């Protein structure tokens, strides 16, 4: 077992860990401040913030320290490594580095969007010095547009080159570079080659200061007003872990959350800006019944009563049901919905809603060499894929349908052909795009005697269906999705439910007559795990932080959970 | 501090005599003060009330009344929409919508598109004034605020700026520093202990 000494204390390193000093110290709850190092990027050791005293203990027990300070990001830890992170020399050094980094800094925190989650602010407070001895004129660099979506405030940049390394090492597109040297150094793009790769937005999250900022979010909110909710992106079947950040009933931005098994530290721009449909002003705002060629708003009571009476009557007449399940439903919603359909009648067919596939999967596979500019011995390169399949839960919904139907899932195209033989069609929607169904498909479904739709957007089918009930959007519901790699992941609701609608879980509970209280997704998942073999691992509805691998065993990742944020709050949590 | 901290000094209530325990001395003392005021008001000049509204009350210089939004020397709203006042406000009565400053404001990055204070919800604590890094919001000596509806008492940016125009001569900006012309805006926000700003403060 490898033992290291940090600040005079012995610690046992976890098996198989290849840590640098920062990772090792953080693993044991000790902070070594850093800027330029990033767990997924090569080590260049240019900010010097992480410098500590390093030494080693030899077999005889004698400790020899290196005479000068050494960057922690560049220091591998192995048996006998000695780290000193709290000596006067180290603390004084941090103060000097902070003063140096702030020499030309504008300190316009009041108008800077990074304020509140800024590495400079946090470290100034915890490691900096209150006065500033630089009296010469400041070097003011220009503000630049690096793409239609990202602005670069060069005056706030600390030249850590994280952004440059990201575009070279992860996306391989190399749009960013360092122009000129020393005090005149600036990050820049090549003329007419904007930073517009599909992962470009990640440089905003990477940038430890307010230099690279998202124009979509620019000057809209102060970050301390935002409540963060851990959720899953619904943009494609990769299922990136994101934080949905909301204030005053609106989602303002999506940020990636680290998950080494899914998205590492990144999300694509499509997912990043996918929050907008959660704020759409024209969502279905209640329940409606088609009467005399016109939709009339109905109170929930009346709606559920009429629907139940109508269905009971028809089922007694031995009419059969075709149920269509959108791949945007959560596992819990699909399970409840299928249970309800089964409860209505055994004469049913269950089909998957339309799954849109756009182009091809796009995979970024960084390795330890390509584009790397520094030491890569501490990093484990992980691929990132933007899936062509643009829905979050095709796999999960298919598991549920397979279970209830005992046979293969009927595709949407085949389902449309089955409409003539099924007088009742029930559609469980949930797609954030109102164009998930075409007018032709809607007309085909409308040929049924009764069309019942549960959905979020006002779409062509909502204009035609006999019963239309608004339900919670992807941002208003909690539950779990199964991604393309059969990983079950839990997501929380980001927004409160809008007025006049229910979550689909509540609607189904009312229709099945099993209570009216808010239904918790975990109880439904626990029930599903008991009944459905494919979901059996989700015992008790419990899903671990990084999700549940339903079909295999996860490889052990020693540094899993190293969130790249330097805020004191996150360290206090660790 | 813990209740058994040795640096805490413990006080004992004084022992009362039998006469004091009857409360008569306190009651008589109170009546004496009332009597003094009655006599003073009737024959002397010691009146404590005034004939409002014919006679107007002059509040003290640090009175905290209705807010105003200050303007810079170019007549633009000084507020940079940092929302620190809204953050500091204990009753959440400030609502600000920030926006990127117009292209023509070369020295400004952000400004407030809308700025609304609910004067009815406000408790006039002055925290907003305290929090503002650019002295854009100040409490004036306006105290006789009336309105016929609740809506009327929700002050928007135009109204708050007009309070500045009304009061700017009688009550100059408290900081005394009008934003100096500067090619480098950011100096405006540096803390007073930092480099160039020290000199400017000494000049003023
Ligand atoms: S980058 Fe950080 S320190 Fe600099 S102005 Fe922005 S919030 Fe303030
Ligand atoms: S723009 Fe941000 S990430 Fe890029 S070098 Fe500057 S500080 Fe680092
Ligand atoms: S005076 Fe106090 S209560 Fe009123 S707006 Fe300012 S901070 Fe809020
Ligand atoms: S604190 Fe001052 S500058 Fe900031 S939003 Fe309030 S009034 Fe505007
Ligand atoms: S030098 Fe180690 S983090 Fe920058």
mmCIF file with all atom_site columns, N, CA and C in Angstrom, chain A residues 19-28 30-35 37-38 49-52 71-75 77 83 562:
data_model
loop_
_atom_site.group_PDB
_atom_site.id
_atom_site.type_symbol
_atom_site.label_atom_id
_atom_site.label_alt_id
_atom_site.label_comp_id
_atom_site.label_asym_id
_atom_site.label_entity_id
_atom_site.label_seq_id
_atom_site.pdbx_PDB_ins_code
_atom_site.Cartn_x
_atom_site.Cartn_y
_atom_site.Cartn_z
_atom_site.occupancy
_atom_site.B_iso_or_equiv
_atom_site.pdbx_formal_charge
_atom_site.auth_seq_id
_atom_site.auth_comp_id
_atom_site.auth_asym_id
_atom_site.auth_atom_id
_atom_site.pdbx_PDB_model_num
ATOM 1  N N  . UNK A 1 19  ? -2.337  9.759  -9.155  1.00 0.00 ? 19  UNK A N  1
ATOM 2  C CA . UNK A 1 19  ? -2.720  11.114 -8.785  1.00 0.00 ? 19  UNK A CA 1
ATOM 3  C C  . UNK A 1 19  ? -1.547  12.071 -8.878  1.00 0.00 ? 19  UNK A C  1
ATOM 4  N N  . UNK A 1 20  ? -1.862  13.334 -9.163  1.00 0.00 ? 20  UNK A N  1
ATOM 5  C CA . UNK A 1 20  ? -0.872  14.374 -8.883  1.00 0.00 ? 20  UNK A CA 1
ATOM 6  C C  . UNK A 1 20  ? -1.177  14.917 -7.487  1.00 0.00 ? 20  UNK A C  1
ATOM 7  N N  . UNK A 1 21  ? -0.351  15.863 -7.026  1.00 0.00 ? 21  UNK A N  1
ATOM 8  C CA . UNK A 1 21  ? -0.489  16.310 -5.638  1.00 0.00 ? 21  UNK A CA 1
ATOM 9  C C  . UNK A 1 21  ? -1.852  16.943 -5.377  1.00 0.00 ? 21  UNK A C  1
ATOM 10 N N  . UNK A 1 22  ? -2.392  17.671 -6.383  1.00 0.00 ? 22  UNK A N  1
ATOM 11 C CA . UNK A 1 22  ? -3.684  18.339 -6.180  1.00 0.00 ? 22  UNK A CA 1
ATOM 12 C C  . UNK A 1 22  ? -4.787  17.301 -5.974  1.00 0.00 ? 22  UNK A C  1
ATOM 13 N N  . UNK A 1 23  ? -4.784  16.291 -6.856  1.00 0.00 ? 23  UNK A N  1
ATOM 14 C CA . UNK A 1 23  ? -5.816  15.252 -6.756  1.00 0.00 ? 23  UNK A CA 1
ATOM 15 C C  . UNK A 1 23  ? -5.695  14.489 -5.442  1.00 0.00 ? 23  UNK A C  1
ATOM 16 N N  . UNK A 1 24  ? -4.441  14.153 -5.078  1.00 0.00 ? 24  UNK A N  1
ATOM 17 C CA . UNK A 1 24  ? -4.240  13.377 -3.859  1.00 0.00 ? 24  UNK A CA 1
ATOM 18 C C  . UNK A 1 24  ? -4.717  14.176 -2.647  1.00 0.00 ? 24  UNK A C  1
ATOM 19 N N  . UNK A 1 25  ? -4.330  15.462 -2.598  1.00 0.00 ? 25  UNK A N  1
ATOM 20 C CA . UNK A 1 25  ? -4.714  16.274 -1.449  1.00 0.00 ? 25  UNK A CA 1
ATOM 21 C C  . UNK A 1 25  ? -6.232  16.415 -1.387  1.00 0.00 ? 25  UNK A C  1
ATOM 22 N N  . UNK A 1 26  ? -6.861  16.679 -2.547  1.00 0.00 ? 26  UNK A N  1
ATOM 23 C CA . UNK A 1 26  ? -8.320  16.842 -2.560  1.00 0.00 ? 26  UNK A CA 1
ATOM 24 C C  . UNK A 1 26  ? -9.003  15.537 -2.131  1.00 0.00 ? 26  UNK A C  1
ATOM 25 N N  . UNK A 1 27  ? -8.383  14.419 -2.527  1.00 0.00 ? 27  UNK A N  1
ATOM 26 C CA . UNK A 1 27  ? -8.955  13.123 -2.158  1.00 0.00 ? 27  UNK A CA 1
ATOM 27 C C  . UNK A 1 27  ? -9.061  12.998 -0.637  1.00 0.00 ? 27  UNK A C  1
ATOM 28 N N  . UNK A 1 28  ? -8.106  13.618 0.067   1.00 0.00 ? 28  UNK A N  1
ATOM 29 C CA . UNK A 1 28  ? -8.136  13.531 1.531   1.00 0.00 ? 28  UNK A CA 1
ATOM 30 C C  . UNK A 1 28  ? -8.692  14.805 2.164   1.00 0.00 ? 28  UNK A C  1
ATOM 31 N N  . UNK A 1 30  ? -7.933  18.025 1.511   1.00 0.00 ? 30  UNK A N  1
ATOM 32 C CA . UNK A 1 30  ? -7.023  19.160 1.705   1.00 0.00 ? 30  UNK A CA 1
ATOM 33 C C  . UNK A 1 30  ? -6.967  19.946 0.401   1.00 0.00 ? 30  UNK A C  1
ATOM 34 N N  . UNK A 1 31  ? -7.070  21.257 0.498   1.00 0.00 ? 31  UNK A N  1
ATOM 35 C CA . UNK A 1 31  ? -7.124  22.055 -0.709  1.00 0.00 ? 31  UNK A CA 1
ATOM 36 C C  . UNK A 1 31  ? -5.745  22.525 -1.157  1.00 0.00 ? 31  UNK A C  1
ATOM 37 N N  . UNK A 1 32  ? -5.428  22.302 -2.431  1.00 0.00 ? 32  UNK A N  1
ATOM 38 C CA . UNK A 1 32  ? -4.288  22.986 -3.050  1.00 0.00 ? 32  UNK A CA 1
ATOM 39 C C  . UNK A 1 32  ? -4.904  23.816 -4.174  1.00 0.00 ? 32  UNK A C  1
ATOM 40 N N  . UNK A 1 33  ? -4.848  25.144 -4.062  1.00 0.00 ? 33  UNK A N  1
ATOM 41 C CA . UNK A 1 33  ? -5.508  25.965 -5.081  1.00 0.00 ? 33  UNK A CA 1
ATOM 42 C C  . UNK A 1 33  ? -4.843  25.804 -6.448  1.00 0.00 ? 33  UNK A C  1
ATOM 43 N N  . UNK A 1 34  ? -5.617  25.877 -7.516  1.00 0.00 ? 34  UNK A N  1
ATOM 44 C CA . UNK A 1 34  ? -5.060  25.737 -8.863  1.00 0.00 ? 34  UNK A CA 1
ATOM 45 C C  . UNK A 1 34  ? -5.906  26.504 -9.858  1.00 0.00 ? 34  UNK A C  1
ATOM 46 N N  . UNK A 1 35  ? -5.302  26.919 -10.945 1.00 0.00 ? 35  UNK A N  1
ATOM 47 C CA . UNK A 1 35  ? -6.039  27.543 -12.044 1.00 0.00 ? 35  UNK A CA 1
ATOM 48 C C  . UNK A 1 35  ? -5.836  26.801 -13.359 1.00 0.00 ? 35  UNK A C  1
ATOM 49 N N  . UNK A 1 37  ? -4.391  23.923 -14.213 1.00 0.00 ? 37  UNK A N  1
ATOM 50 C CA . UNK A 1 37  ? -4.577  22.484 -14.324 1.00 0.00 ? 37  UNK A CA 1
ATOM 51 C C  . UNK A 1 37  ? -6.057  22.151 -14.462 1.00 0.00 ? 37  UNK A C  1
ATOM 52 N N  . UNK A 1 38  ? -6.369  21.167 -15.296 1.00 0.00 ? 38  UNK A N  1
ATOM 53 C CA . UNK A 1 38  ? -7.732  20.657 -15.386 1.00 0.00 ? 38  UNK A CA 1
ATOM 54 C C  . UNK A 1 38  ? -7.622  19.150 -15.489 1.00 0.00 ? 38  UNK A C  1
ATOM 55 N N  . UNK A 1 49  ? -0.067  28.725 -9.189  1.00 0.00 ? 49  UNK A N  1
ATOM 56 C CA . UNK A 1 49  ? -0.891  28.887 -7.999  1.00 0.00 ? 49  UNK A CA 1
ATOM 57 C C  . UNK A 1 49  ? -0.775  27.662 -7.092  1.00 0.00 ? 49  UNK A C  1
ATOM 58 N N  . UNK A 1 50  ? -0.473  26.492 -7.687  1.00 0.00 ? 50  UNK A N  1
ATOM 59 C CA . UNK A 1 50  ? -0.541  25.250 -6.920  1.00 0.00 ? 50  UNK A CA 1
ATOM 60 C C  . UNK A 1 50  ? 0.795   24.903 -6.273  1.00 0.00 ? 50  UNK A C  1
ATOM 61 N N  . UNK A 1 51  ? 1.736   25.827 -6.279  1.00 0.00 ? 51  UNK A N  1
ATOM 62 C CA . UNK A 1 51  ? 3.062   25.451 -5.797  1.00 0.00 ? 51  UNK A CA 1
ATOM 63 C C  . UNK A 1 51  ? 3.073   25.164 -4.291  1.00 0.00 ? 51  UNK A C  1
ATOM 64 N N  . UNK A 1 52  ? 3.736   24.065 -3.965  1.00 0.00 ? 52  UNK A N  1
ATOM 65 C CA . UNK A 1 52  ? 3.824   23.616 -2.573  1.00 0.00 ? 52  UNK A CA 1
ATOM 66 C C  . UNK A 1 52  ? 5.239   23.107 -2.313  1.00 0.00 ? 52  UNK A C  1
ATOM 67 N N  . UNK A 1 71  ? 5.274   22.960 -8.488  1.00 0.00 ? 71  UNK A N  1
ATOM 68 C CA . UNK A 1 71  ? 3.844   22.934 -8.823  1.00 0.00 ? 71  UNK A CA 1
ATOM 69 C C  . UNK A 1 71  ? 3.215   21.591 -8.457  1.00 0.00 ? 71  UNK A C  1
ATOM 70 N N  . UNK A 1 72  ? 2.149   21.636 -7.710  1.00 0.00 ? 72  UNK A N  1
ATOM 71 C CA . UNK A 1 72  ? 1.464   20.408 -7.294  1.00 0.00 ? 72  UNK A CA 1
ATOM 72 C C  . UNK A 1 72  ? 0.856   19.670 -8.461  1.00 0.00 ? 72  UNK A C  1
ATOM 73 N N  . UNK A 1 73  ? 0.443   20.432 -9.497  1.00 0.00 ? 73  UNK A N  1
ATOM 74 C CA . UNK A 1 73  ? -0.220  19.790 -10.623 1.00 0.00 ? 73  UNK A CA 1
ATOM 75 C C  . UNK A 1 73  ? 0.744   18.893 -11.384 1.00 0.00 ? 73  UNK A C  1
ATOM 76 N N  . UNK A 1 74  ? 2.045   19.160 -11.229 1.00 0.00 ? 74  UNK A N  1
ATOM 77 C CA . UNK A 1 74  ? 3.051   18.443 -11.998 1.00 0.00 ? 74  UNK A CA 1
ATOM 78 C C  . UNK A 1 74  ? 3.725   17.365 -11.158 1.00 0.00 ? 74  UNK A C  1
ATOM 79 N N  . UNK A 1 75  ? 3.354   17.291 -9.877  1.00 0.00 ? 75  UNK A N  1
ATOM 80 C CA . UNK A 1 75  ? 4.055   16.393 -8.968  1.00 0.00 ? 75  UNK A CA 1
ATOM 81 C C  . UNK A 1 75  ? 3.302   15.085 -8.801  1.00 0.00 ? 75  UNK A C  1
ATOM 82 N N  . UNK A 1 77  ? 2.321   11.668 -7.042  1.00 0.00 ? 77  UNK A N  1
ATOM 83 C CA . UNK A 1 77  ? 2.491   11.158 -5.679  1.00 0.00 ? 77  UNK A CA 1
ATOM 84 C C  . UNK A 1 77  ? 2.690   9.645  -5.740  1.00 0.00 ? 77  UNK A C  1
ATOM 85 N N  . UNK A 1 83  ? 4.220   16.087 1.129   1.00 0.00 ? 83  UNK A N  1
ATOM 86 C CA . UNK A 1 83  ? 3.705   17.364 0.633   1.00 0.00 ? 83  UNK A CA 1
ATOM 87 C C  . UNK A 1 83  ? 3.475   18.286 1.814   1.00 0.00 ? 83  UNK A C  1
ATOM 88 N N  . UNK A 1 562 ? -14.062 14.052 -9.041  1.00 0.00 ? 562 UNK A N  1
ATOM 89 C CA . UNK A 1 562 ? -13.271 15.267 -8.919  1.00 0.00 ? 562 UNK A CA 1
ATOM 90 C C  . UNK A 1 562 ? -13.952 16.343 -9.747  1.00 0.00 ? 562 UNK A C  1
#
